[in-house]
JSON list of C-alpha atoms in Angstrom, two decimals:
[
{"chain": "X", "resi": 1, "resn": "MET", "atom": "CA", "xyz": [0.00, 0.00, 0.00]},
{"chain": "X", "resi": 2, "resn": "ALA", "atom": "CA", "xyz": [2.87, 2.34, 0.74]},
{"chain": "X", "resi": 3, "resn": "ASP", "atom": "CA", "xyz": [4.33, 1.48, -2.66]},
{"chain": "X", "resi": 4, "resn": "GLU", "atom": "CA", "xyz": [1.06, 2.44, -4.37]},
{"chain": "X", "resi": 5, "resn": "LYS", "atom": "CA", "xyz": [1.01, 5.84, -2.63]},
{"chain": "X", "resi": 6, "resn": "ASP", "atom": "CA", "xyz": [4.65, 6.51, -3.56]},
{"chain": "X", "resi": 7, "resn": "ALA", "atom": "CA", "xyz": [3.99, 5.58, -7.19]},
{"chain": "X", "resi": 8, "resn": "ALA", "atom": "CA", "xyz": [0.89, 7.83, -7.35]},
{"chain": "X", "resi": 9, "resn": "ALA", "atom": "CA", "xyz": [2.83, 10.70, -5.73]},
{"chain": "X", "resi": 10, "resn": "ALA", "atom": "CA", "xyz": [5.65, 10.29, -8.27]},
{"chain": "X", "resi": 11, "resn": "GLU", "atom": "CA", "xyz": [3.21, 10.38, -11.23]},
{"chain": "X", "resi": 12, "resn": "ALA", "atom": "CA", "xyz": [1.31, 13.45, -9.94]},
{"chain": "X", "resi": 13, "resn": "PRO", "atom": "CA", "xyz": [4.17, 15.96, -10.36]},
{"chain": "X", "resi": 14, "resn": "LYS", "atom": "CA", "xyz": [4.91, 14.69, -13.86]},
{"chain": "X", "resi": 15, "resn": "LYS", "atom": "CA", "xyz": [1.26, 15.05, -14.82]},
{"chain": "X", "resi": 16, "resn": "SER", "atom": "CA", "xyz": [0.94, 18.57, -13.38]},
{"chain": "X", "resi": 17, "resn": "LYS", "atom": "CA", "xyz": [4.19, 19.73, -15.06]},
{"chain": "X", "resi": 18, "resn": "LYS", "atom": "CA", "xyz": [2.97, 18.35, -18.35]},
{"chain": "X", "resi": 19, "resn": "MET", "atom": "CA", "xyz": [-0.38, 20.14, -17.95]},
{"chain": "X", "resi": 20, "resn": "LEU", "atom": "CA", "xyz": [1.39, 23.39, -17.01]},
{"chain": "X", "resi": 21, "resn": "MET", "atom": "CA", "xyz": [3.54, 23.22, -20.13]},
{"chain": "X", "resi": 22, "resn": "ILE", "atom": "CA", "xyz": [0.45, 22.64, -22.30]},
{"chain": "X", "resi": 23, "resn": "ILE", "atom": "CA", "xyz": [-1.33, 25.63, -20.76]},
{"chain": "X", "resi": 24, "resn": "ILE", "atom": "CA", "xyz": [1.73, 27.87, -21.21]},
{"chain": "X", "resi": 25, "resn": "GLY", "atom": "CA", "xyz": [2.02, 26.72, -24.83]},
{"chain": "X", "resi": 26, "resn": "ILE", "atom": "CA", "xyz": [-1.64, 27.53, -25.50]},
{"chain": "X", "resi": 27, "resn": "VAL", "atom": "CA", "xyz": [-1.30, 30.99, -23.91]},
{"chain": "X", "resi": 28, "resn": "VAL", "atom": "CA", "xyz": [1.81, 31.76, -26.00]},
{"chain": "X", "resi": 29, "resn": "VAL", "atom": "CA", "xyz": [0.04, 30.70, -29.21]},
{"chain": "X", "resi": 30, "resn": "VAL", "atom": "CA", "xyz": [-3.05, 32.79, -28.40]},
{"chain": "X", "resi": 31, "resn": "LEU", "atom": "CA", "xyz": [-0.97, 35.87, -27.55]},
{"chain": "X", "resi": 32, "resn": "ALA", "atom": "CA", "xyz": [1.16, 35.53, -30.68]},
{"chain": "X", "resi": 33, "resn": "GLY", "atom": "CA", "xyz": [-1.94, 35.11, -32.84]},
{"chain": "X", "resi": 34, "resn": "GLY", "atom": "CA", "xyz": [-3.62, 38.13, -31.23]},
{"chain": "X", "resi": 35, "resn": "GLY", "atom": "CA", "xyz": [-0.52, 40.27, -31.69]},
{"chain": "X", "resi": 36, "resn": "ALA", "atom": "CA", "xyz": [-0.17, 39.28, -35.34]},
{"chain": "X", "resi": 37, "resn": "GLY", "atom": "CA", "xyz": [-3.88, 39.91, -35.95]},
{"chain": "X", "resi": 38, "resn": "ALA", "atom": "CA", "xyz": [-3.68, 43.35, -34.34]},
{"chain": "X", "resi": 39, "resn": "PHE", "atom": "CA", "xyz": [-0.61, 44.20, -36.40]},
{"chain": "X", "resi": 40, "resn": "PHE", "atom": "CA", "xyz": [-2.30, 43.34, -39.69]},
{"chain": "X", "resi": 41, "resn": "MET", "atom": "CA", "xyz": [-5.60, 45.01, -38.74]},
{"chain": "X", "resi": 42, "resn": "LEU", "atom": "CA", "xyz": [-4.07, 48.28, -37.51]},
{"chain": "X", "resi": 43, "resn": "ARG", "atom": "CA", "xyz": [-1.27, 48.65, -40.01]},
{"chain": "X", "resi": 44, "resn": "GLY", "atom": "CA", "xyz": [-3.58, 49.52, -42.93]},
{"chain": "X", "resi": 45, "resn": "ASP", "atom": "CA", "xyz": [-2.46, 49.99, -46.48]},
{"chain": "X", "resi": 46, "resn": "SER", "atom": "CA", "xyz": [0.14, 52.72, -46.88]},
{"chain": "X", "resi": 47, "resn": "ALA", "atom": "CA", "xyz": [-0.92, 53.36, -50.50]},
{"chain": "X", "resi": 48, "resn": "GLU", "atom": "CA", "xyz": [-4.48, 54.10, -49.34]},
{"chain": "X", "resi": 49, "resn": "ALA", "atom": "CA", "xyz": [-3.23, 56.44, -46.60]},
{"chain": "X", "resi": 50, "resn": "GLU", "atom": "CA", "xyz": [-1.11, 58.41, -49.05]},
{"chain": "X", "resi": 51, "resn": "ALA", "atom": "CA", "xyz": [-3.96, 58.65, -51.56]},
{"chain": "X", "resi": 52, "resn": "GLU", "atom": "CA", "xyz": [-6.46, 59.89, -48.96]},
{"chain": "X", "resi": 53, "resn": "ALA", "atom": "CA", "xyz": [-4.25, 62.55, -47.39]},
{"chain": "X", "resi": 54, "resn": "PRO", "atom": "CA", "xyz": [-5.11, 65.92, -48.92]},
{"chain": "X", "resi": 55, "resn": "VAL", "atom": "CA", "xyz": [-2.31, 68.11, -50.22]},
{"chain": "X", "resi": 56, "resn": "LYS", "atom": "CA", "xyz": [-1.79, 71.38, -48.36]},
{"chain": "X", "resi": 57, "resn": "GLY", "atom": "CA", "xyz": [-2.78, 74.54, -50.15]},
{"chain": "X", "resi": 58, "resn": "ILE", "atom": "CA", "xyz": [-2.73, 78.16, -49.05]},
{"chain": "X", "resi": 59, "resn": "VAL", "atom": "CA", "xyz": [-3.20, 79.37, -45.49]},
{"chain": "X", "resi": 60, "resn": "THR", "atom": "CA", "xyz": [-5.94, 81.92, -44.91]},
{"chain": "X", "resi": 61, "resn": "ALA", "atom": "CA", "xyz": [-5.27, 83.97, -41.78]},
{"chain": "X", "resi": 62, "resn": "ILE", "atom": "CA", "xyz": [-7.96, 85.82, -39.87]},
{"chain": "X", "resi": 63, "resn": "ASP", "atom": "CA", "xyz": [-6.67, 89.39, -39.72]},
{"chain": "X", "resi": 64, "resn": "ASN", "atom": "CA", "xyz": [-8.18, 90.29, -36.35]},
{"chain": "X", "resi": 65, "resn": "THR", "atom": "CA", "xyz": [-8.66, 88.30, -33.22]},
{"chain": "X", "resi": 66, "resn": "ILE", "atom": "CA", "xyz": [-12.17, 87.76, -31.90]},
{"chain": "X", "resi": 67, "resn": "THR", "atom": "CA", "xyz": [-13.31, 87.91, -28.31]},
{"chain": "X", "resi": 68, "resn": "VAL", "atom": "CA", "xyz": [-15.72, 85.23, -27.14]},
{"chain": "X", "resi": 69, "resn": "ASN", "atom": "CA", "xyz": [-17.70, 85.14, -23.89]},
{"chain": "X", "resi": 70, "resn": "LEU", "atom": "CA", "xyz": [-16.91, 82.14, -21.74]},
{"chain": "X", "resi": 71, "resn": "ALA", "atom": "CA", "xyz": [-18.80, 80.97, -18.66]},
{"chain": "X", "resi": 72, "resn": "ASP", "atom": "CA", "xyz": [-18.70, 82.89, -15.37]},
{"chain": "X", "resi": 73, "resn": "GLY", "atom": "CA", "xyz": [-17.74, 86.26, -16.88]},
{"chain": "X", "resi": 74, "resn": "HIS", "atom": "CA", "xyz": [-14.51, 85.06, -18.50]},
{"chain": "X", "resi": 75, "resn": "TYR", "atom": "CA", "xyz": [-13.35, 85.80, -22.04]},
{"chain": "X", "resi": 76, "resn": "LEU", "atom": "CA", "xyz": [-11.36, 84.12, -24.77]},
{"chain": "X", "resi": 77, "resn": "LYS", "atom": "CA", "xyz": [-9.35, 86.18, -27.24]},
{"chain": "X", "resi": 78, "resn": "LEU", "atom": "CA", "xyz": [-8.95, 83.94, -30.28]},
{"chain": "X", "resi": 79, "resn": "GLY", "atom": "CA", "xyz": [-7.05, 84.29, -33.52]},
{"chain": "X", "resi": 80, "resn": "PHE", "atom": "CA", "xyz": [-6.66, 81.52, -36.06]},
{"chain": "X", "resi": 81, "resn": "ALA", "atom": "CA", "xyz": [-5.74, 80.64, -39.63]},
{"chain": "X", "resi": 82, "resn": "LEU", "atom": "CA", "xyz": [-7.26, 78.03, -41.94]},
{"chain": "X", "resi": 83, "resn": "GLN", "atom": "CA", "xyz": [-5.05, 75.55, -43.77]},
{"chain": "X", "resi": 84, "resn": "GLN", "atom": "CA", "xyz": [-6.75, 75.02, -47.09]},
{"chain": "X", "resi": 85, "resn": "THR", "atom": "CA", "xyz": [-6.34, 72.01, -49.35]},
{"chain": "X", "resi": 86, "resn": "GLU", "atom": "CA", "xyz": [-4.85, 72.21, -52.80]},
{"chain": "X", "resi": 87, "resn": "ALA", "atom": "CA", "xyz": [-8.14, 70.86, -54.16]},
{"chain": "X", "resi": 88, "resn": "GLY", "atom": "CA", "xyz": [-9.92, 73.83, -52.58]},
{"chain": "X", "resi": 89, "resn": "GLY", "atom": "CA", "xyz": [-8.24, 76.19, -55.06]},
{"chain": "X", "resi": 90, "resn": "GLU", "atom": "CA", "xyz": [-5.83, 79.08, -54.82]},
{"chain": "X", "resi": 91, "resn": "GLU", "atom": "CA", "xyz": [-8.39, 81.61, -53.61]},
{"chain": "X", "resi": 92, "resn": "ALA", "atom": "CA", "xyz": [-8.89, 82.21, -49.93]},
{"chain": "X", "resi": 93, "resn": "VAL", "atom": "CA", "xyz": [-12.15, 80.89, -48.53]},
{"chain": "X", "resi": 94, "resn": "ASP", "atom": "CA", "xyz": [-14.72, 83.27, -47.07]},
{"chain": "X", "resi": 95, "resn": "ILE", "atom": "CA", "xyz": [-13.76, 83.51, -43.39]},
{"chain": "X", "resi": 96, "resn": "ASN", "atom": "CA", "xyz": [-17.11, 84.77, -42.12]},
{"chain": "X", "resi": 97, "resn": "GLU", "atom": "CA", "xyz": [-18.48, 81.28, -41.70]},
{"chain": "X", "resi": 98, "resn": "ALA", "atom": "CA", "xyz": [-15.31, 80.23, -39.87]},
{"chain": "X", "resi": 99, "resn": "LEU", "atom": "CA", "xyz": [-15.70, 83.18, -37.47]},
{"chain": "X", "resi": 100, "resn": "ASN", "atom": "CA", "xyz": [-19.30, 82.19, -36.81]},
{"chain": "X", "resi": 101, "resn": "ILE", "atom": "CA", "xyz": [-18.32, 78.56, -36.15]},
{"chain": "X", "resi": 102, "resn": "ALA", "atom": "CA", "xyz": [-15.57, 79.72, -33.76]},
{"chain": "X", "resi": 103, "resn": "ILE", "atom": "CA", "xyz": [-18.04, 81.84, -31.81]},
{"chain": "X", "resi": 104, "resn": "GLU", "atom": "CA", "xyz": [-20.59, 78.99, -31.64]},
{"chain": "X", "resi": 105, "resn": "THR", "atom": "CA", "xyz": [-17.95, 76.44, -30.60]},
{"chain": "X", "resi": 106, "resn": "TYR", "atom": "CA", "xyz": [-16.22, 78.44, -27.88]},
{"chain": "X", "resi": 107, "resn": "THR", "atom": "CA", "xyz": [-19.04, 80.56, -26.40]},
{"chain": "X", "resi": 108, "resn": "GLY", "atom": "CA", "xyz": [-20.06, 79.47, -22.92]},
{"chain": "X", "resi": 109, "resn": "LEU", "atom": "CA", "xyz": [-17.18, 77.07, -22.28]},
{"chain": "X", "resi": 110, "resn": "GLU", "atom": "CA", "xyz": [-15.58, 76.91, -18.86]},
{"chain": "X", "resi": 111, "resn": "VAL", "atom": "CA", "xyz": [-12.08, 78.34, -18.48]},
{"chain": "X", "resi": 112, "resn": "ALA", "atom": "CA", "xyz": [-11.07, 75.05, -16.84]},
{"chain": "X", "resi": 113, "resn": "GLU", "atom": "CA", "xyz": [-11.83, 73.22, -20.12]},
{"chain": "X", "resi": 114, "resn": "LEU", "atom": "CA", "xyz": [-9.41, 75.48, -21.98]},
{"chain": "X", "resi": 115, "resn": "GLU", "atom": "CA", "xyz": [-6.61, 75.55, -19.41]},
{"chain": "X", "resi": 116, "resn": "THR", "atom": "CA", "xyz": [-5.34, 72.03, -20.11]},
{"chain": "X", "resi": 117, "resn": "GLU", "atom": "CA", "xyz": [-3.77, 70.87, -23.34]},
{"chain": "X", "resi": 118, "resn": "LYS", "atom": "CA", "xyz": [-6.14, 67.91, -23.43]},
{"chain": "X", "resi": 119, "resn": "GLY", "atom": "CA", "xyz": [-9.16, 70.21, -23.12]},
{"chain": "X", "resi": 120, "resn": "ARG", "atom": "CA", "xyz": [-7.91, 72.62, -25.78]},
{"chain": "X", "resi": 121, "resn": "ASP", "atom": "CA", "xyz": [-7.20, 69.75, -28.16]},
{"chain": "X", "resi": 122, "resn": "ALA", "atom": "CA", "xyz": [-10.66, 68.26, -27.66]},
{"chain": "X", "resi": 123, "resn": "ILE", "atom": "CA", "xyz": [-12.38, 71.57, -28.39]},
{"chain": "X", "resi": 124, "resn": "LYS", "atom": "CA", "xyz": [-10.05, 72.20, -31.34]},
{"chain": "X", "resi": 125, "resn": "GLU", "atom": "CA", "xyz": [-11.03, 68.83, -32.84]},
{"chain": "X", "resi": 126, "resn": "GLU", "atom": "CA", "xyz": [-14.71, 69.77, -32.49]},
{"chain": "X", "resi": 127, "resn": "PHE", "atom": "CA", "xyz": [-13.99, 73.16, -34.09]},
{"chain": "X", "resi": 128, "resn": "LEU", "atom": "CA", "xyz": [-12.01, 71.58, -36.94]},
{"chain": "X", "resi": 129, "resn": "ALA", "atom": "CA", "xyz": [-14.72, 69.01, -37.63]},
{"chain": "X", "resi": 130, "resn": "ALA", "atom": "CA", "xyz": [-17.31, 71.80, -37.93]},
{"chain": "X", "resi": 131, "resn": "LEU", "atom": "CA", "xyz": [-14.98, 73.77, -40.23]},
{"chain": "X", "resi": 132, "resn": "ILE", "atom": "CA", "xyz": [-14.35, 70.80, -42.49]},
{"chain": "X", "resi": 133, "resn": "LYS", "atom": "CA", "xyz": [-18.08, 70.10, -42.69]},
{"chain": "X", "resi": 134, "resn": "ALA", "atom": "CA", "xyz": [-18.84, 73.73, -43.53]},
{"chain": "X", "resi": 135, "resn": "TYR", "atom": "CA", "xyz": [-16.07, 74.05, -46.11]},
{"chain": "X", "resi": 136, "resn": "THR", "atom": "CA", "xyz": [-16.76, 70.82, -48.03]},
{"chain": "X", "resi": 137, "resn": "GLU", "atom": "CA", "xyz": [-18.47, 71.25, -51.38]},
{"chain": "X", "resi": 138, "resn": "ASP", "atom": "CA", "xyz": [-19.27, 68.37, -53.73]},
{"chain": "X", "resi": 139, "resn": "ASP", "atom": "CA", "xyz": [-17.19, 66.01, -51.54]},
{"chain": "X", "resi": 140, "resn": "VAL", "atom": "CA", "xyz": [-14.12, 68.26, -51.96]},
{"chain": "X", "resi": 141, "resn": "LYS", "atom": "CA", "xyz": [-12.61, 69.38, -48.66]},
{"chain": "X", "resi": 142, "resn": "MET", "atom": "CA", "xyz": [-11.47, 72.97, -48.93]},
{"chain": "X", "resi": 143, "resn": "VAL", "atom": "CA", "xyz": [-10.12, 73.20, -45.33]},
{"chain": "X", "resi": 144, "resn": "MET", "atom": "CA", "xyz": [-7.95, 70.57, -43.70]},
{"chain": "X", "resi": 145, "resn": "ASP", "atom": "CA", "xyz": [-6.60, 72.15, -40.49]},
{"chain": "X", "resi": 146, "resn": "VAL", "atom": "CA", "xyz": [-6.81, 75.16, -38.22]},
{"chain": "X", "resi": 147, "resn": "TYR", "atom": "CA", "xyz": [-3.86, 76.94, -36.59]},
{"chain": "X", "resi": 148, "resn": "PHE", "atom": "CA", "xyz": [-4.28, 79.17, -33.55]},
{"chain": "X", "resi": 149, "resn": "THR", "atom": "CA", "xyz": [-2.39, 82.44, -33.85]},
{"chain": "X", "resi": 150, "resn": "SER", "atom": "CA", "xyz": [-3.75, 83.79, -30.57]},
{"chain": "X", "resi": 151, "resn": "PHE", "atom": "CA", "xyz": [-5.41, 81.99, -27.65]},
{"chain": "X", "resi": 152, "resn": "VAL", "atom": "CA", "xyz": [-5.75, 84.02, -24.46]},
{"chain": "X", "resi": 153, "resn": "THR", "atom": "CA", "xyz": [-8.24, 83.40, -21.66]},
{"chain": "X", "resi": 154, "resn": "GLN", "atom": "CA", "xyz": [-9.13, 85.92, -19.00]}
]
């Protein structure tokens, strides 16, 4: 009986080591497959990326800064320029719509939203999306970016 217990005890470690190696092997295969899948899914086609990227055209600067009312009696003095696409032509776009979009986007915001880089970037993305939508005619984007020339909160 003691011999049977010793034999069973000797087989148990071998069995558990074998099972551990199988589990580790499965985990390695799953992780490698997931990493390879993510690489191929996220890498995209570089030819498509180059074809979709619009070519920079002229920059239309807003001559004067605008002052926008923020929340709690604060103000934002804002100046910006529009980076146009080459497909948008060589003429400067009408900036009046851009000024109106800037006023609508920034009016009433909290100063705290604009104090951090993350907050400014989030609002800028919203502003840029509205500009691109407004300055797209017949599926041709005329504006591709916005550059701040002045950004002062008080």
